[in-house]
Every structure is written in structure tokens, then in C-alpha cells.
PDB file of C-alpha atoms in Angstrom:
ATOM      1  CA  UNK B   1      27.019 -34.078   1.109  1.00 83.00           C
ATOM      2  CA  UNK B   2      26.952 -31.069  -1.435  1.00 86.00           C
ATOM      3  CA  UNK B   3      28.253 -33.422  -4.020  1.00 86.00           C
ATOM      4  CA  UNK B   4      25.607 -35.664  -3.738  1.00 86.00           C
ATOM      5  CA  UNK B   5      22.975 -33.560  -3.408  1.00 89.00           C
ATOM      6  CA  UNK B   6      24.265 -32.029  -7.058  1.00 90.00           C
ATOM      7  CA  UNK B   7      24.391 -35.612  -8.484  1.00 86.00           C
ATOM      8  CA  UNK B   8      21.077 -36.781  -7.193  1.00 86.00           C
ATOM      9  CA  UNK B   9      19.437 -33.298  -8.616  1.00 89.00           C
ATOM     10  CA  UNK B  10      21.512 -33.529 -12.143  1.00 88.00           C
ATOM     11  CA  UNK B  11      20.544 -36.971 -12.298  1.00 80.00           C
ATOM     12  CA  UNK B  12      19.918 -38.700 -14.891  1.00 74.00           C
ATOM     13  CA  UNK B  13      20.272 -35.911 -17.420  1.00 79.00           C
ATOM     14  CA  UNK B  14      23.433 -34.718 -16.333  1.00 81.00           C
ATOM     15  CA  UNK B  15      22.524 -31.178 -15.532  1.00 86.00           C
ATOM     16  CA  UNK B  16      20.393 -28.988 -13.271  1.00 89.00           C
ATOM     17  CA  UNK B  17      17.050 -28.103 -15.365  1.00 83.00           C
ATOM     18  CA  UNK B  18      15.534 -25.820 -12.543  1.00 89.00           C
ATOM     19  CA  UNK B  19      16.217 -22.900 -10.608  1.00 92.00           C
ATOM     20  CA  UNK B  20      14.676 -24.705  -7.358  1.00 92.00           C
ATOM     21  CA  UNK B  21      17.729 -27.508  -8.275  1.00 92.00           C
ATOM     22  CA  UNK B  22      20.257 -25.034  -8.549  1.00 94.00           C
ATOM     23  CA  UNK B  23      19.401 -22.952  -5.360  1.00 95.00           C
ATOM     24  CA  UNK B  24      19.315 -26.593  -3.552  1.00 95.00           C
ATOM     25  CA  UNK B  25      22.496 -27.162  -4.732  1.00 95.00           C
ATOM     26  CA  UNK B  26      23.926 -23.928  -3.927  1.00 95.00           C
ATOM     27  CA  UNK B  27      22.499 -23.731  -0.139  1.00 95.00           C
ATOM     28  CA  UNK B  28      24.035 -27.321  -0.086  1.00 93.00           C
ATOM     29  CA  UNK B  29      27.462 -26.402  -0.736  1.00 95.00           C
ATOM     30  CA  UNK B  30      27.572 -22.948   1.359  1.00 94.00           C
ATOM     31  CA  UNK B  31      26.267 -25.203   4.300  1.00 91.00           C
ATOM     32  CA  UNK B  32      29.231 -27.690   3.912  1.00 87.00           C
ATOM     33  CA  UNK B  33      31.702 -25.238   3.029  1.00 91.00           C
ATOM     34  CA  UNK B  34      30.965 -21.941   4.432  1.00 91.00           C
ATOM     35  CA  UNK B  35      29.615 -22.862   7.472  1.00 89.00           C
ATOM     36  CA  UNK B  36      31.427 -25.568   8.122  1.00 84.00           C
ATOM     37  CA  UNK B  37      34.554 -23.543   7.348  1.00 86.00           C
ATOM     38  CA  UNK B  38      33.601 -20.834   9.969  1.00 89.00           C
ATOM     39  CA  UNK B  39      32.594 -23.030  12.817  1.00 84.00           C
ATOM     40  CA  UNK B  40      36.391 -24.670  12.257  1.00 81.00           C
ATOM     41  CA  UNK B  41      38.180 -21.571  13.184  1.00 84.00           C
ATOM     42  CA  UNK B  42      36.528 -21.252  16.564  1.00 84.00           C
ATOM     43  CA  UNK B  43      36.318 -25.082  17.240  1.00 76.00           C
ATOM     44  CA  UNK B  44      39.203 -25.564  19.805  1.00 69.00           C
ATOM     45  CA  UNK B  45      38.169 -29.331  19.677  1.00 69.00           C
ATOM     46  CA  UNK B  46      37.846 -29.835  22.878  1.00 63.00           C
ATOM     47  CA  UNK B  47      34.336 -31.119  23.445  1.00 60.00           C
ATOM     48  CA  UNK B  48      35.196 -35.030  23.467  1.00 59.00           C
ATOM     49  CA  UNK B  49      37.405 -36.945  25.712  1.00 60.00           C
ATOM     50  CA  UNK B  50      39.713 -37.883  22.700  1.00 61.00           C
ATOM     51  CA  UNK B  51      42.712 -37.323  21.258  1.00 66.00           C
ATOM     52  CA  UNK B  52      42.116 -34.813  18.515  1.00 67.00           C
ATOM     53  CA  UNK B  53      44.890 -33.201  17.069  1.00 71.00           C
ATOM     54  CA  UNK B  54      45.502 -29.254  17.435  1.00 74.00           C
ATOM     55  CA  UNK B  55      43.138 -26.877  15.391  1.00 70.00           C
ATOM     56  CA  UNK B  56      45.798 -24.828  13.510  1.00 70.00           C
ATOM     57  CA  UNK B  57      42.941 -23.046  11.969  1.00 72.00           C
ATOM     58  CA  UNK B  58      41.699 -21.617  15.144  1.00 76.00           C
ATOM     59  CA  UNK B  59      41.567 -17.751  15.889  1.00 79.00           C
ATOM     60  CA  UNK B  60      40.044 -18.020  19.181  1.00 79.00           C
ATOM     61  CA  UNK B  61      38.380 -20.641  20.937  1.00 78.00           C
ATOM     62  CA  UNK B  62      34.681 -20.476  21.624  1.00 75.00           C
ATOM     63  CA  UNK B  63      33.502 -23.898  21.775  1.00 78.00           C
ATOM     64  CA  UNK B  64      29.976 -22.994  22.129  1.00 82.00           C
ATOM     65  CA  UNK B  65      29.897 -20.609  19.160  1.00 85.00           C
ATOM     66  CA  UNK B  66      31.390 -23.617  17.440  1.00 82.00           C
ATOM     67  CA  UNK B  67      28.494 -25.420  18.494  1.00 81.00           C
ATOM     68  CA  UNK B  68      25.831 -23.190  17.450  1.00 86.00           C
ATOM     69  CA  UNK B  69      27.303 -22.893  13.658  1.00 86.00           C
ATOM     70  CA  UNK B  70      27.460 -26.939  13.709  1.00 83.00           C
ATOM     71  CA  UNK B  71      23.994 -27.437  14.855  1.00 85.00           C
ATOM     72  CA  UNK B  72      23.241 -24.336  11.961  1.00 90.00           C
ATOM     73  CA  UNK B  73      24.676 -26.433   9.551  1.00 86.00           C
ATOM     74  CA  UNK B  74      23.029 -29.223  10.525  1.00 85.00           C
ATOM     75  CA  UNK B  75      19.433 -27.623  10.674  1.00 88.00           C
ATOM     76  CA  UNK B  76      20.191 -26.759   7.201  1.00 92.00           C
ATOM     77  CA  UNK B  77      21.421 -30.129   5.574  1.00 88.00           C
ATOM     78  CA  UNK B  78      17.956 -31.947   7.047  1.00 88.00           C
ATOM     79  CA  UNK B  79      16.326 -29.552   5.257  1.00 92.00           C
ATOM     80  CA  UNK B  80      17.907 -29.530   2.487  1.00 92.00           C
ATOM     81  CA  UNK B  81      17.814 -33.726   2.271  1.00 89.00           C
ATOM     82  CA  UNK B  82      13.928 -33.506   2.947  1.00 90.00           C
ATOM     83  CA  UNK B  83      13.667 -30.221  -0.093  1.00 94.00           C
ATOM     84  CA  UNK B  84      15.700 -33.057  -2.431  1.00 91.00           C
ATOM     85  CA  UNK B  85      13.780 -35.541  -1.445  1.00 88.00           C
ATOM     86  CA  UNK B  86      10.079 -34.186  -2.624  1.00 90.00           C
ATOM     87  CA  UNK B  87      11.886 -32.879  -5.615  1.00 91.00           C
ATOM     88  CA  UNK B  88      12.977 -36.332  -6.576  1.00 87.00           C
ATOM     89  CA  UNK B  89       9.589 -37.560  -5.299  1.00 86.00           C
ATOM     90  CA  UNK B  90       8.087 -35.206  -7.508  1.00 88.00           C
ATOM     91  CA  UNK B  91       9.973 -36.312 -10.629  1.00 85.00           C
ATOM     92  CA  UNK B  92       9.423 -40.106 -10.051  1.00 84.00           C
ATOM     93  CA  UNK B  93       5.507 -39.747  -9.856  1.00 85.00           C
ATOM     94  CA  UNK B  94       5.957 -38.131 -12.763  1.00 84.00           C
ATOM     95  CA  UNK B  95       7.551 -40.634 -14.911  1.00 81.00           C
ATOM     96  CA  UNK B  96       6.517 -44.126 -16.453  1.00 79.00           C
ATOM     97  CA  UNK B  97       5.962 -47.042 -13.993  1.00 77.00           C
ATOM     98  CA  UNK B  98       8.851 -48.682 -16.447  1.00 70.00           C
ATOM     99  CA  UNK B  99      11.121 -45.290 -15.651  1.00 75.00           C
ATOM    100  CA  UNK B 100      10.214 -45.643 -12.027  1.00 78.00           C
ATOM    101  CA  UNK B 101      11.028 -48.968 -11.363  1.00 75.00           C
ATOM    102  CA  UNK B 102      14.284 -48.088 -12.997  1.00 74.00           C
ATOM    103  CA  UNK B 103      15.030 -44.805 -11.578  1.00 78.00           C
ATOM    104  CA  UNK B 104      14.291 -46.424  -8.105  1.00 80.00           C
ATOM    105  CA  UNK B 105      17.270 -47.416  -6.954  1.00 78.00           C
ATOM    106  CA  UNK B 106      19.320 -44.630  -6.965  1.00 78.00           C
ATOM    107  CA  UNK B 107      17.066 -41.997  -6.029  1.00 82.00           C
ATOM    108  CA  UNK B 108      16.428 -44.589  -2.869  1.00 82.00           C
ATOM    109  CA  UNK B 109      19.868 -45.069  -2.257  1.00 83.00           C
ATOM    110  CA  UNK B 110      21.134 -41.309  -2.748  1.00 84.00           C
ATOM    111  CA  UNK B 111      18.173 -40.127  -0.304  1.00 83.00           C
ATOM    112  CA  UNK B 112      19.263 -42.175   2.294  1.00 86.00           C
ATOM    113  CA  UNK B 113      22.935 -41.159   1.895  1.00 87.00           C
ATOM    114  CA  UNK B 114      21.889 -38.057   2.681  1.00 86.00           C
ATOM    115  CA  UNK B 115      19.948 -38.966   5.186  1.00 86.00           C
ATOM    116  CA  UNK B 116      22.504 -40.398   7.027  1.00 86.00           C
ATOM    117  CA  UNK B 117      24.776 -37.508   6.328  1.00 83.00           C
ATOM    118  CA  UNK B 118      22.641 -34.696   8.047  1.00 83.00           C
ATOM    119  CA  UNK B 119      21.877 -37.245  10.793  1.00 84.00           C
ATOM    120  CA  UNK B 120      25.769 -37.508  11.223  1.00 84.00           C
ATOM    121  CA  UNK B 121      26.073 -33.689  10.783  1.00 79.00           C
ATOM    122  CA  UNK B 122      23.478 -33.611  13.622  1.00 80.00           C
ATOM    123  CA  UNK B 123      25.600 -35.449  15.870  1.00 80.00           C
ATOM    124  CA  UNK B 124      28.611 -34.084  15.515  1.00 75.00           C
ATOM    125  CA  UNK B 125      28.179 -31.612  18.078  1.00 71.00           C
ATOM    126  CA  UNK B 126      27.281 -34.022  20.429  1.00 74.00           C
ATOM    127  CA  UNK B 127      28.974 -36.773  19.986  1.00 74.00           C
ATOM    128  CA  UNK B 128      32.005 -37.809  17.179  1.00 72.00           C
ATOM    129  CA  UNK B 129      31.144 -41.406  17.348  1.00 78.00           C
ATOM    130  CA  UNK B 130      27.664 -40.810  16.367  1.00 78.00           C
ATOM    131  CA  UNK B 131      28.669 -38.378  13.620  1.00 79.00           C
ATOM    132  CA  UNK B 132      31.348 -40.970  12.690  1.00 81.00           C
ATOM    133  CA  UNK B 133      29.126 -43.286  12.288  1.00 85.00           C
ATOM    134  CA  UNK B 134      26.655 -41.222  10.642  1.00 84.00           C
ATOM    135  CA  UNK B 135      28.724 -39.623   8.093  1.00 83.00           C
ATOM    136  CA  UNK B 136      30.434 -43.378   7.628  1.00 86.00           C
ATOM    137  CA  UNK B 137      27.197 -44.587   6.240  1.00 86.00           C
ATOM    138  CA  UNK B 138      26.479 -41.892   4.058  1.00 85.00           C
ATOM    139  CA  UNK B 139      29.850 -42.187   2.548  1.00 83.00           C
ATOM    140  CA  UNK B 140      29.024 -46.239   1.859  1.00 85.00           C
ATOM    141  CA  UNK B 141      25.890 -45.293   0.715  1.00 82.00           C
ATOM    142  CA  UNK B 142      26.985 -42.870  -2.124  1.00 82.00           C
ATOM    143  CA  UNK B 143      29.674 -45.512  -2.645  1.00 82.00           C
ATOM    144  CA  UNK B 144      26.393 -47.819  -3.314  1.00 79.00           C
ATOM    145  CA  UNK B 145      24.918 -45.464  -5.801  1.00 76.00           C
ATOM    146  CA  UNK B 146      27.880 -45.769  -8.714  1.00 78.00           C
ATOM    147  CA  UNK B 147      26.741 -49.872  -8.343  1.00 76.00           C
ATOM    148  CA  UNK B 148      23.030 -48.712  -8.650  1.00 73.00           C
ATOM    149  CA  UNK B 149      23.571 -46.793 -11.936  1.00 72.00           C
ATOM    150  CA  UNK B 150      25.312 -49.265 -13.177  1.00 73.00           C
ATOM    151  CA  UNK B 151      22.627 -51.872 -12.461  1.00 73.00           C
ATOM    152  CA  UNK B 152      20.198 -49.090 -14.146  1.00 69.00           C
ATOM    153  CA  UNK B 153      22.476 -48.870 -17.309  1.00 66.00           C
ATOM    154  CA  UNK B 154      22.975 -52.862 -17.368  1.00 68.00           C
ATOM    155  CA  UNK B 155      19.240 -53.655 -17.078  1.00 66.00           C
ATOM    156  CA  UNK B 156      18.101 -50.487 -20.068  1.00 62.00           C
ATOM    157  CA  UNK B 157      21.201 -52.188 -22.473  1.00 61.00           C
ATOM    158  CA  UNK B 158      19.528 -55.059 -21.728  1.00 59.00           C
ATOM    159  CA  UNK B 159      15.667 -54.049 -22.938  1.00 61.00           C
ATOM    160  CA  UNK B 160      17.359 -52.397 -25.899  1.00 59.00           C
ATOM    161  CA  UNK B 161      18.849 -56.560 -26.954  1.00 62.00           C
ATOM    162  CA  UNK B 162      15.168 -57.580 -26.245  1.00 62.00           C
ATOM    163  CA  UNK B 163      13.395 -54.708 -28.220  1.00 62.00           C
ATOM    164  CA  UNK B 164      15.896 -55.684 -30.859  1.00 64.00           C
ATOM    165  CA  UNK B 165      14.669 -59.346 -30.760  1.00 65.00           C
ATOM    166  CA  UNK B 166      11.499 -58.093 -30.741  1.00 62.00           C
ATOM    167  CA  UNK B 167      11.717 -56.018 -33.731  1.00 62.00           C
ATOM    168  CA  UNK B 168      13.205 -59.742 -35.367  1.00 64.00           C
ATOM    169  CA  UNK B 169       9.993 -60.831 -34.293  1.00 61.00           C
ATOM    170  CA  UNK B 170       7.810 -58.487 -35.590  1.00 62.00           C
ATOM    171  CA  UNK B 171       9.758 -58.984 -38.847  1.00 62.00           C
ATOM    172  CA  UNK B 172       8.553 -62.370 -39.542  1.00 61.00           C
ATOM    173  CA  UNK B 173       5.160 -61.463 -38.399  1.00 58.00           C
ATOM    174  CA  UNK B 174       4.162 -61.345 -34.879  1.00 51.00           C
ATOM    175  CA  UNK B 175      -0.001 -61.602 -34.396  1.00 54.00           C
ATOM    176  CA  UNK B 176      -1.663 -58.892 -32.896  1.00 53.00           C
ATOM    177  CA  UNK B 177      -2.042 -60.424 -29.624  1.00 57.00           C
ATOM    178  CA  UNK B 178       1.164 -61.814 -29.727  1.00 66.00           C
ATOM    179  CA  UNK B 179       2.984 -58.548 -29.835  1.00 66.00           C
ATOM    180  CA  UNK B 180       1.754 -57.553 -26.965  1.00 70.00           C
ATOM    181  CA  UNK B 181       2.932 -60.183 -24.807  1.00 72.00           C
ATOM    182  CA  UNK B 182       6.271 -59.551 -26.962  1.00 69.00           C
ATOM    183  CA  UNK B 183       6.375 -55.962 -26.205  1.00 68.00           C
ATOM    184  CA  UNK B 184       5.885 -56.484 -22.600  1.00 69.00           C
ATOM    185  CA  UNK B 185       8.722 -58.875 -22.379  1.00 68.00           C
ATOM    186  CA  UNK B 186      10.889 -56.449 -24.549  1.00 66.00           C
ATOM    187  CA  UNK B 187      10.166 -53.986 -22.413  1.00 64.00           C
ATOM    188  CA  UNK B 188      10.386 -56.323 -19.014  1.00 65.00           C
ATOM    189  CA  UNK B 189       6.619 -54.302 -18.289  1.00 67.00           C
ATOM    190  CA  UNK B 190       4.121 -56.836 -17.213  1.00 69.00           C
ATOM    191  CA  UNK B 191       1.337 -54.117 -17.503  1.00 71.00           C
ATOM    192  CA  UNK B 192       1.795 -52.692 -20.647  1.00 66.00           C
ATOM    193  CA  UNK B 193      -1.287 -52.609 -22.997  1.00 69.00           C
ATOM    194  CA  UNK B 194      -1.630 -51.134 -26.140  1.00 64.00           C
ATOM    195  CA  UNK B 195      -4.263 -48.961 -26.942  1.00 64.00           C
ATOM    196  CA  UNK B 196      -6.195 -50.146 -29.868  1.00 60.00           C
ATOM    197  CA  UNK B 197      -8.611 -47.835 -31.958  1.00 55.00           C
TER     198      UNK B 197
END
């Protein structure tokens, strides 16, 4: 979850560019890890009828403290998925329609892997099928995202080929209105216009 939630934030520049980012990221990973860490050493794992091995990290069992720091972290990673999510929102309105349509994919698909992961970190005190389940298809779904990326990268090396034809184009002399309808195929952006003084 905290992994993702760095990725999706760093994304696509590679690093964190705000302090709201970073603090995301940081609650992110002390939910996971901290919390998650704490509620393990009083989890006797003994709230489902199944056959879970032995906590040999417990110190003393209280299930329902267990409980409490679950549902915690929990509470925590929902809001922290709906926090990324306007930041990412934010972001995207801010770009091109081009950049958008681009950008699209993965910011879909890494918002509803996290989704999915709170929802299954929601469950888990409840029920381990449903968190199972939960936390199953937030793992496929950031398994997803490296495809997405890739179909980003793919489709961008691909506009650079057609800008290059198009500067071939413009080479041997492309009319005015011409290169417009040769920019917007370069570019794969129907509703490009170019502003004419």
C-alpha cells in the first residue's frame, strides 16, 4: 500500500515535488508499518474459524486491542487513498488534454489499487476472506500499473516517430492548413488548433 502510494505521488517525474506528497507518503508507510506492526504483537489470531498458524510475535493476547489498531489503520489508509486521490485529481486537471489522456491510465489504475487495498485493510478485522480478497485485488491491480506505463511509454515513442514524419513533412513544404491536420495526427490530438495572429 505505502509503496504505491509513493509511486503514484512520484509519478511520472520520479520524485516527490511537495511537502503535502511527502507527508502522504510518510503517514502511508507508518500506517502499514507501525501500526500494523503493533496490532501484530497483541493479535493472538484467533478471531476466524481457521487454521492460522501461531503468532510468535505476540506479548499478550488482546484480541480486541488488536482490533481497534486494525480498524486505526484502516481509517487511516481510506483516507489517505481519498488525500492521493484529489492530489492526483488535482494534477491531471492541470495538465494538457494530450497529457491527460495519457496520464489516465495509471493514475486510474493506481487509485483503484488502493482502493481496494484500504477496503481489504477494512475487512480484515472482520473477516480474512474479505481482506483476502481485498488486498488480492489491489496487489493485481498494481501488478496492472507496470503494463499501463508501459502502454504510456509505447504510445509517447510512438508520437515522437510521427512528429518526426511530420517534421519530413514540413520539410518539403506542408500548407498552412495542412499542417494542422499533420500536427494533430503527429500528436494523435484531434482538437488541436493553432493559434494564428
Amino acid at each position: 500500500f505505502a509503496v504505491l502510494v509513493h509511486a503514484l505521488l512520484a509519478f511520472p517525474r520520479g520524485r516527490l515535488g511537495s511537502r503535502s506528497s511527502r507527508l502522504l507518503v510518510l503517514i502511508a508507510y507508518v500506517d502499514v508499518l507501525v501500526l500494523q506492526a503493533v496490532a501484530v504483537l497483541f493479535d493472538p489470531l484467533t478471531r476466524w474459524h481457521s487454521a492460522h498458524p501461531r503468532n510468535i510475535a505476540l506479548i499478550d493476547s488482546h484480541a480486541s486491542l488488536a482490533t481497534v489498531l486494525e480498524e486505526i489503520e484502516a481509517a487511516v489508509a481510506i483516507g489517505v487513498v481519498v488525500a492521493v486521490a484529489a492530489v492526483l485529481i488535482r494534477r491531471t486537471r492541470l495538465k494538457t488534454a494530450l497529457a491527460r489522456r495519457q496520464l489516465f491510465p495509471v493514475l486510474v489504475g493506481g487509485v483503484f489499487a488502493l482502493l481496494a487495498f484500504a477496503i481489504g485493510l477494512a475487512f480484515a478485522p472482520i473477516s480474512s476472506d474479505a481482506a483476502v480478497v481485498g488486498i488480492g485485488l489491489g496487489l493485481l491491480a498494481s501488478i496492472a500499473l507496470p503494463a499501463s506505463f508501459l502502454f504510456m511509454l509505447l504510445k509517447g515513442r510512438l508520437s515522437r516517430a510521427a512528429v518526426g514524419e511530420l517534421l519530413v513533412e514540413l520539410r518539403e513544404g506542408a500548407e498552412a492548413p495542412g499542417l494542422e491536420d499533420a500536427l494533430r495526427r503527429a500528436l494523435g490530438d484531434p482538437s488541436l488548433q493553432l493559434a494564428r495572429r
